[in-house]
Each structure stands twice: as C-alpha cells, then as structure tokens.
Amino acid sequence: MPVEFISASYVNDNSELYPKPGVGIDPKFLRRYSSELEAAGFDYTLLPYGSSGYDPFSIAAFIASFTDRIKPIIALRPNTVYPTVAAKALATLDQLSNGRATVHIISGGNTAEQAREGDRLDKEQRYARSAEYIRILRRVWESDEPFSHRGTYYEFEDFQATYRPVNGTIPVSVGGSSDIAYRIAAEQGDIFGLWGEPLKETRESIDRIEDYARAAGRTDRPKIWVTFRPIIAPTEELAWEKAHRVLGALERNRSAGIHTGQRGAQAGTPENLGSQRLLQLAERGEVHDRALWTAPAKATNAQGASTALVGTPETVAAAILDYIDLGAEIISIRGYDNLNDAIDYGRYVLPLVREEVARRDAAAVREAAR
C-alpha cells in the first residue's frame, strides 16, 4: 500500500519561528497554504483543536471548497460536541468534500485545558467517554433505523441521521500513549497516531497495538500514523546549522513568553504520557538512529509533536522509510517555517519516499511472479 502524508493547515502566517500572538484568520493565506499542501502531494491536512482556537469544522469546510483531493482531519474533543451532533457535522463535511472527511479523537491530555471548557473528568474517564463516543458515531453513520442509547456518558432516544457519509462511514483516528489509549484504538480505531520516537520504541508501540488488536478479536490493526518535524538543507552541515538556528528561536521565544499555541507552553512536567516520553528520550540523547533529533522537544517542554528529522532530503527520506519498514502507513510532517517548509517537503522529500516505496513494491511484485 502506498504511503500517505499528513500536514497541518495554518490559518495565518503565525509560526514557531516568527510568532504573531493574537493574529486572526487570514482567508487568503489559508487558501494559499492548503492549496500548496495539495499541490505538494499531501493526502491529509490536520485541523487541530484548542480551547481558545478556531472551529476546525468551519476551516475544514472552507478548505474542502477549493481543493479536490486533500482530506481534512477534524481534531475533536468529545467534551465539546454531543456525539449525534458531531456525527451529523462530520457527515455533512464528508458530503461537501465528496467523501474526504476524517476525524481524530482527542481524549485530552491536560486537566487545566479540559477545564477551560467545563470538562471535569479524570484521564481514565475521558478515555472511557471517547470509546463510547466513537461507538455512537459509527452507529449514527451506519444505522438505517432510529435507535436509542443509554450509556455512562450519553443518553438519547429514537435518533436517526438523514445525511450520512458518502462511503458509509468516516475514518476514525485515535491518539495517546497510555494503555487505555492503545486499547481503545485497537478496538475501534482506523488510525492510531504516534509521536516521533526512536525506531526501537516505535517498533514496541506497533507491537503493542497489534497485541491489543488481536485481543479485541480484530484480524487487522489500525493504520499507524507517526509524526515528525523535518529540517532539511542541501548538505548535512547546512541542515544541522539550520536546526540549531531553529532551536535558538524556539528557546528565545519560550524564554520571552512568546507562544504560538492556544495558551502557551505548560510549565513543569506535562501531564500526558506522550510528552513525558519525549522528554525522557531527550535526556537520553539528542540524536537517535539515522536523523531523529530530540532537542526541540526539550526546548518546547514537548508540547505536541516536537521531535525533528535533520539532514539532506535524501537523509530525511531514508529516515522516513525506516519507519515505513517498521509498519507505519501514514507519515505526518510539518515544519517550523510553515508555508516554505511545506513547499520544500513537496519538492524534495515526498517524491523521494514515494519513488522508493514504488520501486520496492514493483520489486516485490516481480519476485512474487517468479
């Protein structure tokens, strides 16, 4: 199966290198940015969610109106939208985009951030709610008759959606690093998101999701999505010089209290296990395997995906292929200079990865035909 690529869309030219806190949505920039992603060959664009941020459903519908192929991924926190409403909204987006909608369920990794919108559940409850939420989404999309539901977190009677997804359902992605996240993804997810860790740890994570999938009675497993922040240049020396300039900017902005996120970086040890793991990796060493660089995770307190792949396009493509060899089917890459990096990835990285995957697939077909 060909590899697929994800990048995030940005609604203005605010970036981690050149932060512009408080700037609003720039429709012209968003149109250009998302169009460049499609032209570069990205398959998906992620619309993230934060308590003080934009509405991802509206942005996804806007992007779908002027693109033809790229698939919007709605990041969705179950506490923010009732599941029957979310199922209809996602199906509406899916019809508007001719079957391109995807949803990424975020259970919530920070108690204070969840509380900003009235969510008081603890971590285990949040994940249990996500599991119930996904079951409701799928039933809304698949049910030909009205149905009722009485669960731990949601209750309703005689619901039926008239408008449903183009292809009968919508892919559901799940993320997280805890055991309950793996279990829910293995039971119900179509895609499971991992942050960029070394090859050994990534192999262990894939093994875990496969074990949970078998325990759930599945004969398959969710597709594996792995996320990186590539830093590329024509030579290795120039790439590492660029990487340290990026790191310096991240450290300066954090020291000055300038952030591009919804409410800035968290102080102290992050609550979510994924960030804790990235910080532990950074303590073990800055460079792992072929090109994985952990220093940005330390500089940002591992807020979100924050490990880089550094090198020439050939080195970064080879590093991505290492993860594909482990079993990753979807690679998420986004840079620090958002628009220019996305264009460069489309020119110099995606083609190298896809050409090598195609070469290997053709060789496997020839070998099987002997």
Short mmCIF file of C-alpha atoms in Angstrom, two decimals:
data_model
loop_
_atom_site.label_atom_id
_atom_site.label_comp_id
_atom_site.label_asym_id
_atom_site.label_seq_id
_atom_site.Cartn_x
_atom_site.Cartn_y
_atom_site.Cartn_z
CA MET A 1 0.00 0.00 0.00
CA PRO A 2 1.39 3.44 -0.90
CA VAL A 3 2.50 5.65 1.97
CA GLU A 4 0.26 8.60 2.84
CA PHE A 5 1.33 12.00 4.17
CA ILE A 6 -0.29 14.44 6.62
CA SER A 7 0.48 18.06 7.33
CA ALA A 8 -1.37 20.63 9.40
CA SER A 9 -3.11 23.61 7.85
CA TYR A 10 -2.45 27.08 9.23
CA VAL A 11 -4.98 29.89 9.19
CA ASN A 12 -2.39 32.71 9.15
CA ASP A 13 1.36 33.23 8.87
CA ASN A 14 1.94 32.86 12.61
CA SER A 15 4.68 30.27 13.20
CA GLU A 16 7.01 28.97 15.88
CA LEU A 17 9.93 30.79 14.28
CA TYR A 18 8.03 34.02 13.71
CA PRO A 19 5.24 34.11 16.29
CA LYS A 20 2.43 36.65 15.95
CA PRO A 21 0.25 36.09 19.01
CA GLY A 22 -3.35 37.18 18.64
CA VAL A 23 -3.43 37.39 14.84
CA GLY A 24 -6.74 36.24 13.38
CA ILE A 25 -7.75 34.07 10.44
CA ASP A 26 -6.34 35.17 7.09
CA PRO A 27 -8.51 33.50 4.41
CA LYS A 28 -6.06 34.36 1.61
CA PHE A 29 -3.15 32.76 3.48
CA LEU A 30 -5.23 29.71 4.41
CA ARG A 31 -6.30 29.26 0.79
CA ARG A 32 -2.71 29.52 -0.42
CA TYR A 33 -1.32 27.27 2.30
CA SER A 34 -3.86 24.48 1.85
CA SER A 35 -3.58 24.68 -1.94
CA GLU A 36 0.20 24.32 -1.63
CA LEU A 37 -0.29 21.21 0.53
CA GLU A 38 -2.47 19.65 -2.14
CA ALA A 39 -0.03 20.61 -4.90
CA ALA A 40 2.84 19.17 -2.84
CA GLY A 41 1.12 15.78 -2.71
CA PHE A 42 -0.06 15.66 0.88
CA ASP A 43 -3.01 13.31 1.41
CA TYR A 44 -4.42 14.82 4.61
CA THR A 45 -4.43 18.13 6.41
CA LEU A 46 -4.95 18.23 10.17
CA LEU A 47 -7.18 20.90 11.71
CA PRO A 48 -6.08 20.97 15.37
CA TYR A 49 -8.23 21.90 18.35
CA GLY A 50 -7.58 24.14 21.34
CA SER A 51 -9.92 25.74 23.83
CA SER A 52 -9.15 29.25 22.59
CA GLY A 53 -8.65 28.35 18.95
CA TYR A 54 -10.70 28.36 15.77
CA ASP A 55 -13.54 25.99 14.92
CA PRO A 56 -11.98 23.14 12.86
CA PHE A 57 -15.30 22.22 11.21
CA SER A 58 -15.60 25.66 9.61
CA ILE A 59 -11.98 25.68 8.47
CA ALA A 60 -12.31 22.16 7.04
CA ALA A 61 -15.41 23.13 5.05
CA PHE A 62 -13.57 26.17 3.69
CA ILE A 63 -10.60 24.06 2.63
CA ALA A 64 -12.87 21.47 1.00
CA SER A 65 -14.50 24.22 -1.08
CA PHE A 66 -11.35 24.97 -3.10
CA THR A 67 -9.41 21.66 -3.02
CA ASP A 68 -10.12 18.41 -4.85
CA ARG A 69 -8.07 15.69 -3.20
CA ILE A 70 -6.66 16.53 0.23
CA LYS A 71 -8.61 15.08 3.17
CA PRO A 72 -9.38 17.34 6.16
CA ILE A 73 -8.82 15.70 9.55
CA ILE A 74 -11.04 17.20 12.25
CA ALA A 75 -9.40 17.10 15.68
CA LEU A 76 -12.37 16.57 18.00
CA ARG A 77 -12.61 16.60 21.79
CA PRO A 78 -15.67 14.63 22.89
CA ASN A 79 -16.49 17.13 25.65
CA THR A 80 -17.07 19.91 23.11
CA VAL A 81 -19.73 18.44 20.78
CA TYR A 82 -22.52 15.96 21.54
CA PRO A 83 -21.84 12.76 19.56
CA THR A 84 -25.04 12.83 17.48
CA VAL A 85 -24.30 16.43 16.52
CA ALA A 86 -20.68 15.59 15.70
CA ALA A 87 -21.75 12.60 13.59
CA LYS A 88 -24.03 14.84 11.51
CA ALA A 89 -21.42 17.60 11.22
CA LEU A 90 -18.78 15.11 10.06
CA ALA A 91 -21.19 13.52 7.58
CA THR A 92 -22.06 16.98 6.26
CA LEU A 93 -18.37 17.77 5.76
CA ASP A 94 -17.93 14.38 4.13
CA GLN A 95 -20.69 15.08 1.62
CA LEU A 96 -19.42 18.59 0.91
CA SER A 97 -15.93 17.20 0.27
CA ASN A 98 -17.10 14.15 -1.71
CA GLY A 99 -16.00 11.61 0.89
CA ARG A 100 -12.82 13.22 2.21
CA ALA A 101 -13.59 13.71 5.92
CA THR A 102 -11.54 12.08 8.70
CA VAL A 103 -11.84 12.59 12.46
CA HIS A 104 -9.11 12.45 15.10
CA ILE A 105 -10.48 11.85 18.60
CA ILE A 106 -8.61 13.73 21.34
CA SER A 107 -9.44 12.47 24.81
CA GLY A 108 -7.48 15.29 26.45
CA GLY A 109 -4.01 15.30 27.95
CA ASN A 110 -4.14 18.33 30.24
CA THR A 111 -6.64 18.78 33.05
CA ALA A 112 -6.48 22.59 33.06
CA GLU A 113 -7.04 22.79 29.31
CA GLN A 114 -10.04 20.46 29.56
CA ALA A 115 -11.48 22.52 32.42
CA ARG A 116 -11.44 25.66 30.28
CA GLU A 117 -14.48 24.23 28.52
CA GLY A 118 -16.09 22.66 31.55
CA ASP A 119 -14.65 19.14 31.36
CA ARG A 120 -14.01 17.80 34.87
CA LEU A 121 -13.45 14.12 34.12
CA ASP A 122 -10.18 12.43 35.01
CA LYS A 123 -7.96 10.80 32.41
CA GLU A 124 -9.44 7.28 32.64
CA GLN A 125 -12.96 8.70 32.39
CA ARG A 126 -12.03 10.85 29.42
CA TYR A 127 -10.78 7.83 27.51
CA ALA A 128 -13.81 5.76 28.50
CA ARG A 129 -16.01 8.59 27.22
CA SER A 130 -14.07 8.60 23.94
CA ALA A 131 -14.76 4.89 23.49
CA GLU A 132 -18.50 5.43 23.99
CA TYR A 133 -18.36 8.47 21.69
CA ILE A 134 -16.79 6.51 18.83
CA ARG A 135 -19.37 3.75 19.17
CA ILE A 136 -22.15 6.33 18.84
CA LEU A 137 -20.51 8.00 15.82
CA ARG A 138 -20.27 4.70 13.99
CA ARG A 139 -23.83 3.70 14.79
CA VAL A 140 -25.20 7.06 13.61
CA TRP A 141 -23.34 6.67 10.33
CA GLU A 142 -24.42 3.06 9.81
CA SER A 143 -27.98 2.87 11.20
CA ASP A 144 -30.91 2.62 8.79
CA GLU A 145 -33.40 2.89 11.65
CA PRO A 146 -33.85 5.21 14.65
CA PHE A 147 -32.04 3.97 17.74
CA SER A 148 -31.72 4.87 21.40
CA HIS A 149 -28.65 4.87 23.58
CA ARG A 150 -28.18 4.75 27.33
CA GLY A 151 -24.54 4.73 28.32
CA THR A 152 -22.25 6.06 31.01
CA TYR A 153 -21.78 9.47 29.41
CA TYR A 154 -24.57 9.87 26.84
CA GLU A 155 -28.29 9.16 26.63
CA PHE A 156 -30.80 9.81 23.85
CA GLU A 157 -33.93 8.26 22.29
CA ASP A 158 -35.04 7.44 18.73
CA PHE A 159 -32.24 9.23 16.90
CA GLN A 160 -31.58 8.83 13.19
CA ALA A 161 -29.47 10.91 10.83
CA THR A 162 -30.83 11.57 7.36
CA TYR A 163 -27.46 12.66 5.98
CA ARG A 164 -24.67 10.13 6.29
CA PRO A 165 -21.13 9.69 4.95
CA VAL A 166 -20.53 9.22 1.24
CA ASN A 167 -18.84 5.84 1.71
CA GLY A 168 -20.96 4.67 4.62
CA THR A 169 -18.50 5.65 7.33
CA ILE A 170 -15.67 8.07 8.14
CA PRO A 171 -12.16 7.02 9.24
CA VAL A 172 -11.62 7.47 12.98
CA SER A 173 -8.14 8.22 14.30
CA VAL A 174 -7.15 7.84 17.95
CA GLY A 175 -4.03 9.09 19.67
CA GLY A 176 -2.37 8.66 23.06
CA SER A 177 0.43 6.81 24.83
CA SER A 178 -1.35 5.18 27.76
CA ASP A 179 -2.57 1.59 27.88
CA ILE A 180 -6.19 2.71 27.66
CA ALA A 181 -5.40 4.75 24.53
CA TYR A 182 -3.86 1.68 22.89
CA ARG A 183 -6.82 -0.46 23.88
CA ILE A 184 -9.44 1.93 22.52
CA ALA A 185 -7.51 2.46 19.29
CA ALA A 186 -7.07 -1.28 18.85
CA GLU A 187 -10.76 -1.94 19.46
CA GLN A 188 -12.29 0.90 17.47
CA GLY A 189 -9.72 2.96 15.57
CA ASP A 190 -8.96 3.01 11.87
CA ILE A 191 -5.77 5.01 12.51
CA PHE A 192 -3.51 5.26 15.58
CA GLY A 193 -1.29 8.30 15.99
CA LEU A 194 2.23 8.10 17.44
CA TRP A 195 4.74 10.86 18.03
CA GLY A 196 8.21 10.52 16.57
CA GLU A 197 10.23 8.27 18.84
CA PRO A 198 13.32 6.18 18.02
CA LEU A 199 12.88 3.07 15.91
CA LYS A 200 13.11 0.67 18.86
CA GLU A 201 10.37 2.43 20.81
CA THR A 202 8.23 2.79 17.70
CA ARG A 203 8.52 -0.92 16.98
CA GLU A 204 7.46 -1.64 20.55
CA SER A 205 4.44 0.66 20.17
CA ILE A 206 3.38 -1.04 16.94
CA ASP A 207 3.74 -4.43 18.64
CA ARG A 208 1.54 -3.19 21.49
CA ILE A 209 -1.23 -2.01 19.19
CA GLU A 210 -1.09 -5.32 17.31
CA ASP A 211 -1.37 -7.24 20.59
CA TYR A 212 -4.37 -5.17 21.69
CA ALA A 213 -5.99 -5.57 18.27
CA ARG A 214 -5.68 -9.36 18.45
CA ALA A 215 -7.07 -9.32 21.99
CA ALA A 216 -10.05 -7.33 20.67
CA GLY A 217 -10.70 -10.02 18.06
CA ARG A 218 -9.51 -8.00 15.07
CA THR A 219 -7.73 -9.64 12.16
CA ASP A 220 -6.18 -6.30 11.24
CA ARG A 221 -4.90 -3.31 13.20
CA PRO A 222 -5.27 0.47 12.86
CA LYS A 223 -3.02 2.16 10.35
CA ILE A 224 -0.01 3.67 12.12
CA TRP A 225 0.50 7.43 11.88
CA VAL A 226 3.91 8.77 13.00
CA THR A 227 4.70 12.49 13.31
CA PHE A 228 7.96 14.38 12.73
CA ARG A 229 9.23 17.94 12.25
CA PRO A 230 11.81 17.66 9.41
CA ILE A 231 14.60 20.20 8.99
CA ILE A 232 16.22 19.88 5.59
CA ALA A 233 19.02 21.60 3.64
CA PRO A 234 21.23 20.73 0.63
CA THR A 235 24.05 19.33 2.82
CA GLU A 236 24.20 17.67 6.23
CA GLU A 237 26.28 20.53 7.61
CA LEU A 238 23.78 23.15 6.42
CA ALA A 239 20.88 21.11 7.76
CA TRP A 240 22.38 20.98 11.25
CA GLU A 241 23.24 24.67 11.13
CA LYS A 242 19.61 25.35 10.24
CA ALA A 243 18.45 23.01 13.01
CA HIS A 244 20.39 24.93 15.63
CA ARG A 245 19.02 28.24 14.34
CA VAL A 246 15.52 26.80 14.74
CA LEU A 247 16.36 25.59 18.24
CA GLY A 248 17.71 29.02 19.20
CA ALA A 249 14.50 30.68 18.04
CA LEU A 250 12.35 28.20 19.98
CA GLU A 251 14.38 28.77 23.15
CA ARG A 252 14.33 32.57 22.78
CA ASN A 253 10.60 32.67 22.19
CA ARG A 254 9.90 30.42 25.15
CA SER A 255 12.18 32.47 27.43
CA ALA A 256 10.39 35.63 26.32
CA GLY A 257 7.00 34.07 26.97
CA ILE A 258 6.03 34.29 23.28
CA HIS A 259 4.00 31.31 22.14
CA THR A 260 2.02 30.32 19.08
CA GLY A 261 -0.19 27.79 20.89
CA GLN A 262 -3.63 28.30 22.34
CA ARG A 263 -2.46 29.28 25.82
CA GLY A 264 1.31 28.85 25.66
CA ALA A 265 3.57 26.05 26.78
CA GLN A 266 2.85 24.29 30.05
CA ALA A 267 5.33 24.77 32.86
CA GLY A 268 6.63 21.80 34.80
CA THR A 269 6.23 18.16 33.87
CA PRO A 270 3.50 17.66 31.26
CA GLU A 271 0.55 15.53 32.37
CA ASN A 272 0.28 13.47 29.21
CA LEU A 273 2.43 10.37 28.90
CA GLY A 274 3.42 11.10 25.29
CA SER A 275 5.15 14.36 26.23
CA GLN A 276 6.80 12.72 29.21
CA ARG A 277 8.22 10.02 26.93
CA LEU A 278 9.65 12.61 24.52
CA LEU A 279 11.35 14.47 27.37
CA GLN A 280 12.81 11.22 28.67
CA LEU A 281 14.17 10.50 25.19
CA ALA A 282 15.74 13.95 25.07
CA GLU A 283 17.52 13.22 28.35
CA ARG A 284 18.92 10.00 26.88
CA GLY A 285 20.49 11.84 23.96
CA GLU A 286 19.87 14.48 21.31
CA VAL A 287 20.28 12.29 18.22
CA HIS A 288 18.82 8.83 17.73
CA ASP A 289 19.04 6.40 14.83
CA ARG A 290 19.62 7.94 11.41
CA ALA A 291 18.37 11.51 11.95
CA LEU A 292 15.91 11.80 14.87
CA TRP A 293 16.65 14.95 16.91
CA THR A 294 15.05 15.42 20.33
CA ALA A 295 16.38 18.86 21.30
CA PRO A 296 13.21 20.68 20.10
CA ALA A 297 11.15 18.54 22.48
CA LYS A 298 13.25 19.75 25.39
CA ALA A 299 13.08 23.37 24.21
CA THR A 300 9.27 23.32 23.99
CA ASN A 301 8.60 21.08 27.01
CA ALA A 302 7.34 18.52 24.46
CA GLN A 303 4.16 20.42 23.73
CA GLY A 304 2.72 18.40 20.87
CA ALA A 305 4.75 16.71 18.17
CA SER A 306 8.24 18.06 18.71
CA THR A 307 10.93 15.66 17.51
CA ALA A 308 12.72 16.52 14.28
CA LEU A 309 14.38 14.64 11.43
CA VAL A 310 17.50 16.54 10.38
CA GLY A 311 19.57 16.21 7.22
CA THR A 312 19.51 16.41 3.47
CA PRO A 313 16.27 15.44 1.72
CA GLU A 314 17.87 12.08 0.99
CA THR A 315 18.72 11.51 4.67
CA VAL A 316 15.27 12.55 5.87
CA ALA A 317 13.57 10.42 3.21
CA ALA A 318 15.68 7.44 4.25
CA ALA A 319 14.75 8.04 7.90
CA ILE A 320 11.05 8.13 7.00
CA LEU A 321 11.48 4.89 5.07
CA ASP A 322 12.96 3.31 8.22
CA TYR A 323 9.60 3.93 9.93
CA ILE A 324 7.68 2.66 6.92
CA ASP A 325 9.76 -0.51 7.14
CA LEU A 326 8.55 -0.89 10.74
CA GLY A 327 4.93 -0.75 9.58
CA ALA A 328 3.97 2.93 9.56
CA GLU A 329 1.49 3.66 6.77
CA ILE A 330 0.93 7.38 7.38
CA ILE A 331 3.67 9.96 7.96
CA SER A 332 2.86 13.38 9.37
CA ILE A 333 5.43 16.07 8.67
CA ARG A 334 5.25 19.78 9.34
CA GLY A 335 7.97 22.32 9.71
CA TYR A 336 8.77 25.44 11.69
CA ASP A 337 8.61 27.90 8.79
CA ASN A 338 5.17 26.61 7.93
CA LEU A 339 4.50 27.56 4.31
CA ASN A 340 8.06 27.38 2.99
CA ASP A 341 8.75 24.08 4.71
CA ALA A 342 5.57 22.52 3.30
CA ILE A 343 6.60 23.58 -0.22
CA ASP A 344 10.11 22.18 0.29
CA TYR A 345 8.78 18.85 1.57
CA GLY A 346 6.63 18.55 -1.54
CA ARG A 347 9.56 19.28 -3.80
CA TYR A 348 12.34 17.35 -2.12
CA VAL A 349 11.10 14.76 0.40
CA LEU A 350 7.72 13.30 -0.59
CA PRO A 351 8.86 12.35 -4.12
CA LEU A 352 11.93 10.51 -2.80
CA VAL A 353 9.87 8.49 -0.33
CA ARG A 354 7.15 7.65 -2.84
CA GLU A 355 9.62 6.70 -5.56
CA GLU A 356 11.41 4.28 -3.24
CA VAL A 357 8.15 2.78 -1.97
CA ALA A 358 7.01 2.29 -5.58
CA ARG A 359 10.35 0.72 -6.50
CA ARG A 360 10.12 -1.72 -3.59
CA ASP A 361 6.51 -2.60 -4.41
CA ALA A 362 7.40 -3.27 -8.05
CA ALA A 363 10.33 -5.45 -6.98
CA ALA A 364 8.06 -7.41 -4.65
CA VAL A 365 5.57 -8.00 -7.48
CA ARG A 366 8.35 -9.23 -9.77
CA GLU A 367 9.67 -11.52 -7.05
CA ALA A 368 6.21 -12.95 -6.40
CA ALA A 369 5.75 -13.64 -10.11
CA ARG A 370 8.87 -15.81 -10.34
#
